[in-house]
Amino acid sequence: MEETKKKVMLSGIQPSGDLHLGNYLGAIKNWGARADEFDCYYFMADMHTITVRQVPADLRRRTLTQLAQYIACGLDPEKNTLFIQSHVPAHAELGWVLNCYTMFGELSRMTQFKDKSAKHADNINGGLFTYPALMAADILLYQPDYVPVGNDQKQHVELTRNVAQRFNNIYGDVFKIPEPYIPKTGARIMSLNDPTSKMSKSIPEGCVFLMEKPEDIQRKFKRAITDSDTEHCVRFDPENKPGVSNLMNIYSAVTGKTMAEIESEFDGKGYGVFKPAVGEAVIECLRPIREETERILKDKAYLESIYKAGDEKAAYVAGKTLRKVYKKVGFVAR
Ligand code: ATP
Ligand code: LTN
């Protein structure tokens, strides 16, 4: 009983590629830290990934790898509910209902839809367009207070709030209105070879993956784009020095140092000292995550026991909300 009184946190990531430093600093790092204070639900958003064609065997492997990585990043399965989205049918069921309360115009304005439909012009399917209604269902089923995500997902959480509000205005207080929970440092990690676009698995040269070898990580940092200005000093100025500022943001997020501390640490030292130092700090931050992931992945039975327990708990909570919604909209009770 006591558990239901805690505030609730929920988030998910699509297992559409290997997890990277942006996913970790923008989202996952923020999740584990709050497990004692909040009732936490984190899932593999596998249903969302098929809005873009996937190789089935790869999707299966990445879904389990992602679960191992969640645990290796500090999400204790005893304290967090870790589950697979497609194992909880309530997501698809509420997703359909919410599709009918989400407007065409709203969906057309989603940046992620515009980006992905430009990238996959040969497969602009209905799922890609209505994806935010499924994401709203993912969230609202668990009545969370907070949804910890990187900055790029803020628009989807805002749409979720609007849909929930619209539904509540018609039927009474069915859904809690969630807040996005966005970290101060790390909310938007930019690509190492193009500081004007976000770090993303689709630009692998500018992206540091959690499972990457230390020497490859260091190579990427040494080649990171700094800036073309002439002062060559480590100073936080996102507008005029986006490359250096991005590296400072990363360094700050992995070491906990403030921008002022970083500026004085590298005062009088050039980028030739700064860049490898950031690389080294990232390598040390990721090393235990990589080693722990490799260890957990060897034990398939353990992973299965985790997601089965998580699926069951998630289905119980989600089922309660779904039943309420079905009743409100006028479906005959099963
Ligand atoms: P893609 O590489 O296709 O853009 P992605 O890596 O962004 O995908 P998502 O599943 O969309 O992966 O994101 C998972 C979580 O990581 C989300 O909460 C998102 O906000 C966060 N995130 C992703 N990229 C970054 C980034 N560069 N900086 C900060 N947070 C990020
Ligand atoms: N849309 C998110 C993944 C996602 C999600 C969610 C995040 C799907 N459902 C619910 C938070 C809550 C993405 O593409 N990063």
PDB file of N, CA and C in Angstrom, residues 29 185 236 247-266 274 277-278 281:
ATOM      1  N   LYS A  29      20.964   8.157 -16.799  1.00  0.00           N
ATOM      2  CA  LYS A  29      21.730   8.525 -15.605  1.00  0.00           C
ATOM      3  C   LYS A  29      20.806   9.116 -14.530  1.00  0.00           C
ATOM      4  N   THR A 185      22.476  19.435 -16.726  1.00  0.00           N
ATOM      5  CA  THR A 185      23.596  19.185 -17.647  1.00  0.00           C
ATOM      6  C   THR A 185      23.315  17.849 -18.326  1.00  0.00           C
ATOM      7  N   PHE A 236      33.162  28.368 -21.490  1.00  0.00           N
ATOM      8  CA  PHE A 236      31.788  27.948 -21.807  1.00  0.00           C
ATOM      9  C   PHE A 236      31.035  29.089 -22.486  1.00  0.00           C
ATOM     10  N   LEU A 247      31.812  19.772 -25.262  1.00  0.00           N
ATOM     11  CA  LEU A 247      32.777  18.923 -24.541  1.00  0.00           C
ATOM     12  C   LEU A 247      32.774  19.258 -23.048  1.00  0.00           C
ATOM     13  N   MET A 248      32.612  20.535 -22.733  1.00  0.00           N
ATOM     14  CA  MET A 248      32.553  20.936 -21.316  1.00  0.00           C
ATOM     15  C   MET A 248      31.305  20.378 -20.654  1.00  0.00           C
ATOM     16  N   ASN A 249      30.207  20.400 -21.400  1.00  0.00           N
ATOM     17  CA  ASN A 249      28.949  19.861 -20.904  1.00  0.00           C
ATOM     18  C   ASN A 249      29.089  18.369 -20.581  1.00  0.00           C
ATOM     19  N   ILE A 250      29.761  17.653 -21.488  1.00  0.00           N
ATOM     20  CA  ILE A 250      29.988  16.215 -21.274  1.00  0.00           C
ATOM     21  C   ILE A 250      30.889  16.006 -20.048  1.00  0.00           C
ATOM     22  N   TYR A 251      31.976  16.777 -19.997  1.00  0.00           N
ATOM     23  CA  TYR A 251      32.934  16.645 -18.891  1.00  0.00           C
ATOM     24  C   TYR A 251      32.237  16.946 -17.556  1.00  0.00           C
ATOM     25  N   SER A 252      31.428  17.985 -17.570  1.00  0.00           N
ATOM     26  CA  SER A 252      30.696  18.357 -16.360  1.00  0.00           C
ATOM     27  C   SER A 252      29.724  17.243 -15.946  1.00  0.00           C
ATOM     28  N   ALA A 253      29.027  16.686 -16.933  1.00  0.00           N
ATOM     29  CA  ALA A 253      28.037  15.645 -16.615  1.00  0.00           C
ATOM     30  C   ALA A 253      28.709  14.377 -16.067  1.00  0.00           C
ATOM     31  N   VAL A 254      29.899  14.026 -16.570  1.00  0.00           N
ATOM     32  CA  VAL A 254      30.516  12.785 -16.070  1.00  0.00           C
ATOM     33  C   VAL A 254      31.354  12.984 -14.811  1.00  0.00           C
ATOM     34  N   THR A 255      31.830  14.213 -14.557  1.00  0.00           N
ATOM     35  CA  THR A 255      32.671  14.416 -13.369  1.00  0.00           C
ATOM     36  C   THR A 255      31.949  15.156 -12.245  1.00  0.00           C
ATOM     37  N   GLY A 256      30.851  15.830 -12.578  1.00  0.00           N
ATOM     38  CA  GLY A 256      30.130  16.610 -11.569  1.00  0.00           C
ATOM     39  C   GLY A 256      30.752  17.997 -11.354  1.00  0.00           C
ATOM     40  N   LYS A 257      31.809  18.334 -12.115  1.00  0.00           N
ATOM     41  CA  LYS A 257      32.437  19.656 -11.938  1.00  0.00           C
ATOM     42  C   LYS A 257      31.593  20.746 -12.602  1.00  0.00           C
ATOM     43  N   THR A 258      31.677  21.950 -12.041  1.00  0.00           N
ATOM     44  CA  THR A 258      30.932  23.067 -12.639  1.00  0.00           C
ATOM     45  C   THR A 258      31.744  23.642 -13.809  1.00  0.00           C
ATOM     46  N   MET A 259      31.079  24.486 -14.607  1.00  0.00           N
ATOM     47  CA  MET A 259      31.759  25.097 -15.751  1.00  0.00           C
ATOM     48  C   MET A 259      32.946  25.947 -15.268  1.00  0.00           C
ATOM     49  N   ALA A 260      32.757  26.672 -14.157  1.00  0.00           N
ATOM     50  CA  ALA A 260      33.836  27.533 -13.644  1.00  0.00           C
ATOM     51  C   ALA A 260      35.029  26.678 -13.223  1.00  0.00           C
ATOM     52  N   GLU A 261      34.749  25.553 -12.567  1.00  0.00           N
ATOM     53  CA  GLU A 261      35.847  24.654 -12.155  1.00  0.00           C
ATOM     54  C   GLU A 261      36.597  24.117 -13.375  1.00  0.00           C
ATOM     55  N   ILE A 262      35.844  23.798 -14.421  1.00  0.00           N
ATOM     56  CA  ILE A 262      36.476  23.252 -15.628  1.00  0.00           C
ATOM     57  C   ILE A 262      37.336  24.329 -16.298  1.00  0.00           C
ATOM     58  N   GLU A 263      36.793  25.545 -16.372  1.00  0.00           N
ATOM     59  CA  GLU A 263      37.564  26.646 -16.977  1.00  0.00           C
ATOM     60  C   GLU A 263      38.877  26.841 -16.233  1.00  0.00           C
ATOM     61  N   SER A 264      38.830  26.796 -14.894  1.00  0.00           N
ATOM     62  CA  SER A 264      40.095  27.047 -14.186  1.00  0.00           C
ATOM     63  C   SER A 264      41.020  25.829 -14.271  1.00  0.00           C
ATOM     64  N   GLU A 265      40.449  24.617 -14.313  1.00  0.00           N
ATOM     65  CA  GLU A 265      41.295  23.421 -14.457  1.00  0.00           C
ATOM     66  C   GLU A 265      42.134  23.472 -15.749  1.00  0.00           C
ATOM     67  N   PHE A 266      41.536  23.992 -16.828  1.00  0.00           N
ATOM     68  CA  PHE A 266      42.232  23.991 -18.130  1.00  0.00           C
ATOM     69  C   PHE A 266      42.733  25.380 -18.528  1.00  0.00           C
ATOM     70  N   PHE A 274      42.863  19.362 -23.279  1.00  0.00           N
ATOM     71  CA  PHE A 274      41.456  19.265 -22.857  1.00  0.00           C
ATOM     72  C   PHE A 274      40.733  18.061 -23.478  1.00  0.00           C
ATOM     73  N   ALA A 277      41.499  14.683 -22.073  1.00  0.00           N
ATOM     74  CA  ALA A 277      41.051  14.601 -20.668  1.00  0.00           C
ATOM     75  C   ALA A 277      39.551  14.284 -20.616  1.00  0.00           C
ATOM     76  N   VAL A 278      38.789  14.877 -21.533  1.00  0.00           N
ATOM     77  CA  VAL A 278      37.350  14.568 -21.584  1.00  0.00           C
ATOM     78  C   VAL A 278      37.176  13.101 -21.973  1.00  0.00           C
ATOM     79  N   ALA A 281      37.877  10.843 -19.038  1.00  0.00           N
ATOM     80  CA  ALA A 281      36.803  10.882 -18.032  1.00  0.00           C
ATOM     81  C   ALA A 281      35.593  10.060 -18.505  1.00  0.00           C
TER      82      ALA A 281
END
